Short mmCIF file of C-alpha atoms (C1' of nucleotides) in Angstrom, two decimals:
data_model
loop_
_atom_site.label_atom_id
_atom_site.label_comp_id
_atom_site.label_asym_id
_atom_site.label_seq_id
_atom_site.Cartn_x
_atom_site.Cartn_y
_atom_site.Cartn_z
CA MET A 1 133.22 150.59 328.78
CA ARG A 2 132.59 145.67 327.71
CA LEU A 3 129.11 145.03 327.61
CA SER A 4 127.72 141.20 328.99
CA ARG A 5 127.36 138.13 326.53
CA GLU A 6 123.74 138.50 325.25
CA ILE A 7 124.68 142.28 325.14
CA LYS A 8 127.35 141.43 322.26
CA ALA A 9 125.51 138.23 321.16
CA ARG A 10 121.97 141.52 320.42
CA HIS A 11 124.27 144.07 319.31
CA HIS A 12 126.00 141.08 316.38
CA GLU A 13 122.20 139.78 314.71
CA GLU A 14 121.65 143.85 315.12
CA ILE A 15 124.34 143.91 312.86
CA THR A 16 123.59 141.04 310.98
CA ALA A 17 120.23 142.93 310.31
CA VAL A 18 120.81 146.14 309.65
CA ALA A 19 123.36 145.31 307.16
CA SER A 20 121.04 142.12 305.33
CA ARG A 21 118.98 145.42 304.36
CA MET A 22 121.64 148.14 303.51
CA LEU A 23 122.67 146.19 300.96
CA ARG A 24 119.79 145.33 299.74
CA GLU A 25 118.81 148.52 299.97
CA ARG A 26 122.36 150.15 298.59
CA GLY A 27 124.57 147.60 297.57
CA ILE A 28 127.62 145.37 298.58
CA GLU A 29 129.77 148.73 297.25
CA ARG A 30 127.71 151.62 298.64
CA THR A 31 127.56 150.11 302.21
CA SER A 32 130.35 151.25 304.68
CA VAL A 33 130.82 150.02 308.22
CA VAL A 34 130.58 153.41 309.11
CA ASP A 35 127.66 153.47 307.68
CA LEU A 36 126.02 150.92 309.10
CA MET A 37 126.87 150.36 312.40
CA HIS A 38 125.51 154.03 312.91
CA ALA A 39 122.17 153.00 312.05
CA ALA A 40 123.05 149.67 314.12
CA GLY A 41 123.78 152.65 317.03
CA LEU A 42 126.99 151.13 317.66
CA THR A 43 130.63 153.30 316.67
CA HIS A 44 132.51 152.01 313.61
CA GLY A 45 135.25 150.83 315.58
CA GLY A 46 133.89 147.87 317.63
CA PHE A 47 132.20 146.61 313.91
CA TYR A 48 135.68 144.02 314.21
CA ARG A 49 134.69 143.06 317.39
CA HIS A 50 132.10 140.61 315.34
CA PHE A 51 133.66 140.08 311.96
CA LYS A 52 137.38 139.74 310.88
CA SER A 53 136.95 141.63 307.40
CA LYS A 54 133.35 143.44 305.94
CA ASP A 55 133.42 140.86 303.06
CA GLU A 56 132.86 138.37 306.17
CA LEU A 57 129.86 140.03 307.61
CA VAL A 58 128.41 140.77 303.84
CA ALA A 59 128.72 136.65 303.49
CA SER A 60 126.49 136.09 306.69
CA SER A 61 124.58 138.80 306.27
CA ALA A 62 123.49 137.70 302.45
CA THR A 63 122.76 134.17 303.79
CA LYS A 64 120.87 135.73 306.55
CA ALA A 65 118.89 137.46 304.31
CA PHE A 66 118.08 134.42 301.83
CA GLU A 67 117.39 132.01 305.61
CA GLU A 68 114.23 135.56 306.07
CA VAL A 69 112.95 135.17 302.33
CA VAL A 70 112.98 131.23 303.02
CA GLU A 71 111.53 130.58 305.96
CA ARG A 72 108.77 132.93 305.47
CA PHE A 73 108.11 130.74 302.37
CA GLU A 74 108.56 127.61 304.43
CA ARG A 75 106.11 129.04 306.66
CA LYS A 76 103.08 130.15 304.18
CA ALA A 77 103.84 126.73 302.68
CA GLU A 78 103.01 125.33 305.89
CA GLU A 79 99.29 127.34 306.31
CA ALA A 80 98.21 127.30 302.85
CA GLY A 81 100.54 124.22 301.24
CA PRO A 82 103.36 124.80 298.65
CA ARG A 83 101.05 126.05 295.39
CA ALA A 84 99.49 128.45 297.17
CA ALA A 85 102.73 129.65 298.98
CA LEU A 86 104.48 129.41 295.30
CA THR A 87 102.06 131.65 293.76
CA ALA A 88 102.05 134.32 297.27
CA TYR A 89 105.89 134.56 296.39
CA VAL A 90 105.75 134.97 292.61
CA LEU A 91 102.49 137.52 293.04
CA ASP A 92 104.94 139.80 295.34
CA TYR A 93 107.99 139.22 294.10
CA LEU A 94 107.01 140.89 290.91
CA SER A 95 105.02 143.25 292.56
CA ASP A 96 105.16 147.55 292.90
CA THR A 97 105.97 147.40 296.39
CA HIS A 98 109.12 145.09 295.89
CA ARG A 99 110.74 146.36 292.70
CA ASP A 100 110.26 149.54 294.62
CA ASP A 101 111.47 148.83 298.15
CA PRO A 102 114.28 145.85 298.19
CA THR A 103 115.75 145.71 301.69
CA VAL A 104 113.72 143.63 302.90
CA GLY A 105 113.36 140.87 298.32
CA CYS A 106 115.61 139.25 296.87
CA MET A 107 118.85 139.17 297.77
CA ILE A 108 119.83 138.25 293.70
CA SER A 109 118.28 140.52 291.79
CA ALA A 110 119.72 143.40 294.43
CA CYS A 111 123.13 142.45 295.17
CA GLY A 112 123.65 138.88 292.12
CA ALA A 113 125.40 141.09 289.03
CA GLU A 114 127.91 142.71 292.17
CA ALA A 115 127.44 139.34 294.10
CA SER A 116 129.75 137.06 290.97
CA ARG A 117 133.37 139.65 292.05
CA GLN A 118 133.12 138.73 295.32
CA SER A 119 135.40 136.34 297.38
CA ASP A 120 134.06 133.40 297.68
CA VAL A 121 132.67 133.11 300.71
CA VAL A 122 130.16 135.77 299.42
CA ARG A 123 130.44 133.95 296.17
CA GLY A 124 129.46 130.49 298.69
CA ALA A 125 126.54 132.73 300.65
CA PHE A 126 124.31 133.24 297.24
CA THR A 127 124.68 129.60 295.48
CA SER A 128 123.35 128.24 299.29
CA GLY A 129 120.61 130.74 298.96
CA ILE A 130 119.95 130.13 294.78
CA CYS A 131 119.68 126.14 296.00
CA GLN A 132 117.52 126.50 298.73
CA LEU A 133 114.96 128.97 296.56
CA ILE A 134 115.12 126.39 293.10
CA GLU A 135 113.80 123.58 295.81
CA LEU A 136 111.01 125.66 297.36
CA VAL A 137 110.34 126.84 294.66
CA SER A 138 110.23 123.69 292.34
CA ASP A 139 107.52 121.86 295.69
CA GLY A 140 104.89 124.46 294.21
CA LEU A 141 104.40 123.19 290.90
CA SER A 142 101.94 121.42 289.26
CA CYS A 143 103.96 119.34 286.44
CA PRO A 144 106.09 115.98 287.21
CA LYS A 145 108.38 115.69 289.69
CA GLU A 146 111.07 114.61 286.73
CA MET A 147 110.72 118.28 285.80
CA ARG A 148 110.22 120.80 288.76
CA THR A 149 113.64 121.25 288.52
CA GLU A 150 113.95 122.96 285.27
CA ARG A 151 110.79 124.97 285.03
CA ALA A 152 111.84 126.67 288.38
CA ILE A 153 114.92 127.93 286.94
CA GLU A 154 112.13 128.05 284.32
CA LEU A 155 110.01 130.53 286.65
CA GLY A 156 112.47 131.61 288.89
CA GLY A 157 114.97 132.87 286.08
CA LEU A 158 111.93 135.01 284.26
CA MET A 159 110.79 136.06 288.00
CA LEU A 160 114.76 137.38 288.68
CA GLY A 161 115.44 138.82 285.41
CA ALA A 162 112.18 140.97 284.95
CA LEU A 163 112.45 142.03 288.19
CA VAL A 164 115.62 143.05 287.51
CA MET A 165 115.05 145.60 283.97
CA ALA A 166 111.70 146.52 285.51
CA ARG A 167 113.97 147.64 288.98
CA ALA A 168 116.36 149.17 285.31
CA SER A 169 114.33 151.40 284.11
CA ASN A 170 113.27 154.25 284.90
CA ASP A 171 110.05 154.50 282.68
CA VAL A 172 107.01 153.86 284.52
CA GLN A 173 105.66 151.99 281.91
CA LEU A 174 107.17 149.58 280.60
CA SER A 175 108.13 149.16 283.94
CA GLU A 176 104.40 147.79 284.66
CA LYS A 177 104.31 146.71 281.82
CA VAL A 178 107.61 144.06 282.37
CA LEU A 179 106.60 143.32 285.89
CA ALA A 180 102.62 142.61 284.99
CA ASP A 181 103.55 140.39 281.69
CA ALA A 182 106.34 138.82 284.22
CA LYS A 183 103.42 138.03 286.33
CA ARG A 184 100.74 136.51 283.36
CA ARG A 185 103.47 133.99 282.30
CA ALA A 186 104.87 132.87 285.96
CA LEU A 187 100.96 132.45 287.39
CA GLN A 188 100.61 129.96 283.95
CA ILE A 189 104.52 127.91 284.39
CA ILE A 190 102.94 127.50 288.24
CA ASP A 191 99.05 125.91 287.02
CA GLN A 192 101.55 124.19 283.50
CA LYS A 193 101.21 120.48 284.19
CA ASP A 194 103.46 119.21 281.60
CA MET B 1 150.18 169.95 275.88
CA ARG B 2 147.01 170.19 272.89
CA LEU B 3 146.31 167.96 270.81
CA SER B 4 143.87 168.11 267.44
CA ARG B 5 140.64 168.05 267.85
CA GLU B 6 140.76 165.02 265.74
CA ILE B 7 143.36 163.29 268.53
CA LYS B 8 140.71 164.03 270.73
CA ALA B 9 137.28 163.03 269.60
CA ARG B 10 140.41 159.85 268.81
CA HIS B 11 140.80 160.06 273.21
CA HIS B 12 136.76 161.02 273.61
CA GLU B 13 135.97 157.43 271.39
CA GLU B 14 138.22 155.55 273.05
CA ILE B 15 137.74 156.61 276.98
CA THR B 16 134.13 155.58 276.31
CA ALA B 17 134.99 151.58 274.75
CA VAL B 18 137.18 151.45 277.55
CA ALA B 19 134.80 152.50 280.03
CA SER B 20 131.75 150.15 278.25
CA ARG B 21 133.78 147.42 279.48
CA MET B 22 135.73 148.08 281.59
CA LEU B 23 132.09 148.81 283.42
CA ARG B 24 130.58 145.97 282.60
CA GLU B 25 134.03 143.73 283.91
CA ARG B 26 134.17 145.90 286.99
CA GLY B 27 130.52 147.02 287.64
CA ILE B 28 130.02 150.96 288.37
CA GLU B 29 131.04 151.86 291.40
CA ARG B 30 134.67 149.94 291.19
CA THR B 31 135.40 151.59 287.77
CA SER B 32 136.88 154.24 289.39
CA VAL B 33 138.42 157.47 286.81
CA VAL B 34 142.17 157.05 287.51
CA ASP B 35 142.31 153.21 286.72
CA LEU B 36 139.95 154.47 282.90
CA MET B 37 141.72 156.90 282.04
CA HIS B 38 145.02 155.07 282.32
CA ALA B 39 144.54 151.40 280.79
CA ALA B 40 142.80 154.77 278.08
CA GLY B 41 146.72 155.61 277.97
CA LEU B 42 146.30 158.88 278.77
CA THR B 43 146.09 160.34 283.05
CA HIS B 44 143.27 160.99 284.86
CA GLY B 45 142.94 165.19 285.20
CA GLY B 46 142.40 165.11 281.44
CA PHE B 47 138.75 163.22 281.60
CA TYR B 48 136.86 166.24 283.04
CA ARG B 49 137.46 167.29 279.16
CA HIS B 50 135.77 165.30 278.17
CA PHE B 51 133.49 164.20 280.93
CA LYS B 52 130.71 166.47 282.99
CA SER B 53 131.65 163.84 285.54
CA LYS B 54 131.95 159.92 285.79
CA ASP B 55 127.73 159.87 285.84
CA GLU B 56 128.01 161.54 282.70
CA LEU B 57 130.49 158.98 281.49
CA VAL B 58 128.96 155.88 282.86
CA ALA B 59 125.44 157.29 280.85
CA SER B 60 127.43 157.61 277.96
CA SER B 61 129.60 154.01 277.96
CA ALA B 62 126.67 152.71 278.78
CA THR B 63 124.35 153.67 275.82
CA LYS B 64 127.61 152.38 273.76
CA ALA B 65 127.63 148.82 275.30
CA PHE B 66 123.63 148.26 274.15
CA GLU B 67 124.63 150.29 270.17
CA GLU B 68 127.67 147.39 270.98
CA VAL B 69 125.70 144.97 270.55
CA VAL B 70 122.27 145.78 269.20
CA GLU B 71 124.20 146.13 266.41
CA ARG B 72 125.62 143.01 266.19
CA PHE B 73 122.27 141.49 266.60
CA GLU B 74 120.92 143.85 263.50
CA ARG B 75 124.12 142.40 261.27
CA LYS B 76 123.44 139.30 262.05
CA ALA B 77 119.37 139.98 260.99
CA GLU B 78 120.14 141.14 257.79
CA GLU B 79 122.46 138.76 256.60
CA ALA B 80 120.47 135.46 258.69
CA GLY B 81 116.84 136.83 258.98
CA PRO B 82 115.34 137.33 262.37
CA ARG B 83 114.91 134.21 263.59
CA ALA B 84 118.57 133.18 262.47
CA ALA B 85 119.77 135.88 265.06
CA LEU B 86 118.02 135.62 267.66
CA THR B 87 118.63 131.83 267.21
CA ALA B 88 122.88 133.09 267.54
CA TYR B 89 121.19 135.97 270.28
CA VAL B 90 120.30 133.55 272.74
CA LEU B 91 122.58 129.78 272.14
CA ASP B 92 126.09 133.00 272.83
CA TYR B 93 124.22 134.55 275.77
CA LEU B 94 124.05 131.44 277.58
CA SER B 95 126.65 130.22 277.20
CA ASP B 96 130.44 129.47 278.82
CA THR B 97 131.88 132.69 277.78
CA HIS B 98 129.72 134.74 278.06
CA ARG B 99 129.39 133.54 281.65
CA ASP B 100 133.22 134.18 281.94
CA ASP B 101 134.00 137.38 280.10
CA PRO B 102 131.05 140.41 280.06
CA THR B 103 133.20 142.71 279.01
CA VAL B 104 131.24 143.01 275.12
CA GLY B 105 128.27 141.25 277.30
CA CYS B 106 124.66 142.68 278.14
CA MET B 107 125.67 145.26 279.96
CA ILE B 108 121.77 144.73 282.28
CA SER B 109 123.24 141.43 283.43
CA ALA B 110 126.88 143.24 284.66
CA CYS B 111 125.08 146.14 286.09
CA GLY B 112 121.37 146.51 285.64
CA ALA B 113 121.47 146.26 289.82
CA GLU B 114 123.63 148.85 290.98
CA ALA B 115 121.37 151.38 287.74
CA SER B 116 118.39 150.62 290.00
CA ARG B 117 120.86 153.14 292.21
CA GLN B 118 122.06 156.00 289.58
CA SER B 119 120.97 159.10 288.68
CA ASP B 120 118.04 159.60 286.14
CA VAL B 121 120.60 160.14 282.77
CA VAL B 122 121.51 156.41 283.31
CA ARG B 123 118.44 154.52 284.46
CA GLY B 124 117.68 156.26 281.45
CA ALA B 125 120.54 154.91 278.65
CA PHE B 126 119.35 151.15 280.74
CA THR B 127 115.52 152.55 279.84
CA SER B 128 116.18 153.42 275.87
CA GLY B 129 118.83 149.39 276.04
CA ILE B 130 116.02 147.30 277.13
CA CYS B 131 113.09 148.71 274.60
CA GLN B 132 115.38 147.92 272.06
CA LEU B 133 117.22 145.01 273.11
CA ILE B 134 112.78 143.77 273.36
CA GLU B 135 111.90 144.73 270.14
CA LEU B 136 115.02 142.99 268.47
CA VAL B 137 114.11 139.76 270.57
CA SER B 138 110.32 139.88 269.24
CA ASP B 139 111.32 140.57 265.69
CA GLY B 140 112.67 137.19 265.74
CA LEU B 141 110.01 135.45 267.01
CA SER B 142 107.76 132.57 265.35
CA CYS B 143 104.61 133.67 267.83
CA PRO B 144 101.11 135.97 265.76
CA LYS B 145 102.72 139.67 265.67
CA GLU B 146 100.18 140.59 269.30
CA MET B 147 102.09 138.01 271.66
CA ARG B 148 105.85 138.83 270.85
CA THR B 149 105.63 141.57 272.83
CA GLU B 150 105.03 139.81 275.73
CA ARG B 151 106.73 136.82 274.47
CA ALA B 152 110.08 138.83 274.51
CA ILE B 153 109.82 139.95 277.51
CA GLU B 154 109.51 136.65 279.05
CA LEU B 155 112.48 135.58 276.84
CA GLY B 156 114.51 138.49 277.42
CA GLY B 157 113.61 137.58 281.25
CA LEU B 158 114.39 134.59 281.40
CA MET B 159 117.40 135.02 279.79
CA LEU B 160 118.60 137.84 282.13
CA GLY B 161 118.02 135.76 284.94
CA ALA B 162 119.55 132.31 284.26
CA LEU B 163 122.77 134.60 283.60
CA VAL B 164 123.18 136.31 286.98
CA MET B 165 122.38 133.53 289.16
CA ALA B 166 125.38 132.11 286.72
CA ARG B 167 127.42 134.02 287.85
CA ALA B 168 126.41 135.16 290.84
CA SER B 169 126.57 130.75 291.24
CA ASN B 170 130.61 129.91 291.86
CA ASP B 171 129.12 126.22 291.97
CA VAL B 172 130.46 124.90 287.97
CA GLN B 173 127.53 122.51 288.17
CA LEU B 174 124.21 124.70 289.45
CA SER B 175 125.96 127.08 286.83
CA GLU B 176 125.81 125.07 283.95
CA LYS B 177 123.06 122.85 284.87
CA VAL B 178 120.95 126.79 284.75
CA LEU B 179 122.37 127.65 281.69
CA ALA B 180 121.78 124.14 279.74
CA ASP B 181 118.01 124.19 280.83
CA ALA B 182 117.77 128.29 280.01
CA LYS B 183 118.77 127.43 276.97
CA ARG B 184 116.45 124.70 276.19
CA ARG B 185 113.39 126.54 277.01
CA ALA B 186 115.11 129.36 275.08
CA LEU B 187 114.44 127.48 271.75
CA GLN B 188 111.52 126.69 272.70
CA ILE B 189 109.91 129.94 273.03
CA ILE B 190 111.36 130.78 270.30
CA ASP B 191 109.86 128.47 267.68
CA GLN B 192 106.50 129.04 270.00
CA LYS B 193 103.49 129.08 267.65
CA ASP B 194 100.39 130.68 270.13
"C1'" DA C 1 142.31 139.14 333.58
"C1'" DT C 2 139.49 139.51 329.58
"C1'" DT C 3 136.76 141.85 326.28
"C1'" DA C 4 132.80 144.67 324.29
"C1'" DT C 5 132.84 149.17 322.78
"C1'" DC C 6 134.48 153.64 322.15
"C1'" DT C 7 137.97 157.42 319.72
"C1'" DA C 8 141.39 158.59 317.32
"C1'" DT C 9 143.71 157.85 313.59
"C1'" DA C 10 146.58 155.48 309.20
"C1'" DG C 11 147.12 154.41 305.02
"C1'" DA C 12 144.85 153.92 300.90
"C1'" DT C 13 141.27 155.12 297.74
"C1'" DC C 14 138.16 157.77 295.04
"C1'" DT C 15 135.80 161.92 292.30
"C1'" DA C 16 136.97 166.13 291.06
"C1'" DT C 17 139.36 171.00 290.80
"C1'" DA C 18 143.81 175.10 289.84
"C1'" DG C 19 147.49 176.03 287.84
"C1'" DA C 20 150.89 175.00 284.06
"C1'" DT C 21 152.75 173.33 279.18
"C1'" DA C 22 152.37 173.55 275.21
"C1'" DA C 23 150.44 172.60 270.30
"C1'" DT C 24 146.41 173.66 267.74
"C1'" DG C 25 143.60 176.84 264.54
"C1'" DC C 26 142.16 181.28 264.55
"C1'" DA D 1 143.95 182.99 272.45
"C1'" DT D 2 142.49 179.26 273.24
"C1'" DT D 3 142.97 174.40 274.69
"C1'" DA D 4 143.30 168.93 275.61
"C1'" DT D 5 146.90 167.15 278.00
"C1'" DC D 6 150.07 166.95 282.54
"C1'" DT D 7 150.89 167.11 287.47
"C1'" DA D 8 149.66 167.73 291.60
"C1'" DT D 9 146.12 168.24 295.27
"C1'" DA D 10 142.08 169.36 297.53
"C1'" DG D 11 138.64 167.57 300.27
"C1'" DA D 12 135.89 163.91 301.39
"C1'" DT D 13 135.49 159.23 301.21
"C1'" DC D 14 136.36 153.70 303.14
"C1'" DT D 15 138.54 149.58 305.84
"C1'" DA D 16 141.12 148.15 309.44
"C1'" DT D 17 143.98 149.42 313.28
"C1'" DA D 18 146.08 150.83 317.34
"C1'" DG D 19 145.19 152.01 322.63
"C1'" DA D 20 142.09 153.87 326.56
"C1'" DT D 21 138.28 152.71 329.06
"C1'" DA D 22 135.12 150.24 331.62
"C1'" DA D 23 132.54 146.82 333.02
"C1'" DT D 24 131.73 141.51 332.48
"C1'" DG D 25 132.68 137.30 334.79
"C1'" DC D 26 136.48 133.85 336.08
#
DNA sequence: ATTATCTATAGATCTATAGATAATGC
DNA sequence: ATTATCTATAGATCTATAGATAATGC
């Protein structure tokens, strides 16, 4: 049975939204079109009216995942200023909650290594996401303008690496220590003047 | 046809060695037992005389991958001292070579996010590898002993995060900038006295 | 007439096992 | 007799497509 354009568009949004969460939870390889469509309340055959391939879906929903994170960050920056927004982002990023539930969190920490092995469309989505985040992070720093990009890469790298380590480890003590140390240092970097 | 114990042991080593490279190159999900055994010059049915399951293989070869990296680091430390060994490790870790060829490089950067979704046996192998590397890195630092673990986590996190970002991006300029900035900062951290 | 979805399935994987084969090692 | 390997295959995936169905939208 055919459905209206609005319903198709809603389904398209739904598929992308479910995928952007499922990819972060299970990774790219373990996310199957069948499971995804089932979670969206549709049958899997219909998928190919929305996307040419799984690869195209991964690119789209990676983009969406980045957009959501960026939007949340920007909204906070508007209401509380860039420094407060960055501080909140860092605290959330290195929290137990984010470590234990990646579904609405950072796409790079969840799928970055897998992305390196994907098509250029997918890698393009990641590249653009990384650039946007570096930009946003640098706006919240206290150091002189010309040092900010470099400092943002330092801060972003530290956050990403610490989260990947904390997630890979099944020793709670180690995991907590990694997050705590990274958090302390990250907050220092935000306020560093030179 | 049955082969001698020595040959079996050699095959076991061979399978683990090939797997430790293949896992870093393709990731855990994309490494299949069939491909792996073929690359080792054996048929896939024989695999299960060596390992109970693919999961057990992943744990073993992750351990082996960490051991090799640790051994290389320790050998360098013995001949040139811990600070020189750490410096060499950082330069190699953040090089184009390591970014473009993960096969003999850092297991965490190649499979860390996937490892979070694996069994406890696999995560245990990663946990132990992470601890060993933190230990080694801290031995090469210039700061007071009681700060070294925290500083090693900072340095390790920065290196790991930068490499994951550099690999995920398909924009050469961005990738190079991330590696260069991380390298500059990492070398500063090594020499930082307080 | 067009098309969004569904059912069914093709064709290609994947992990793991069963049974045959043939050389080792007691 | 035991066992390391091989061949063959079971059973469960996976992506993608074909054809049927039924509602939309010209």
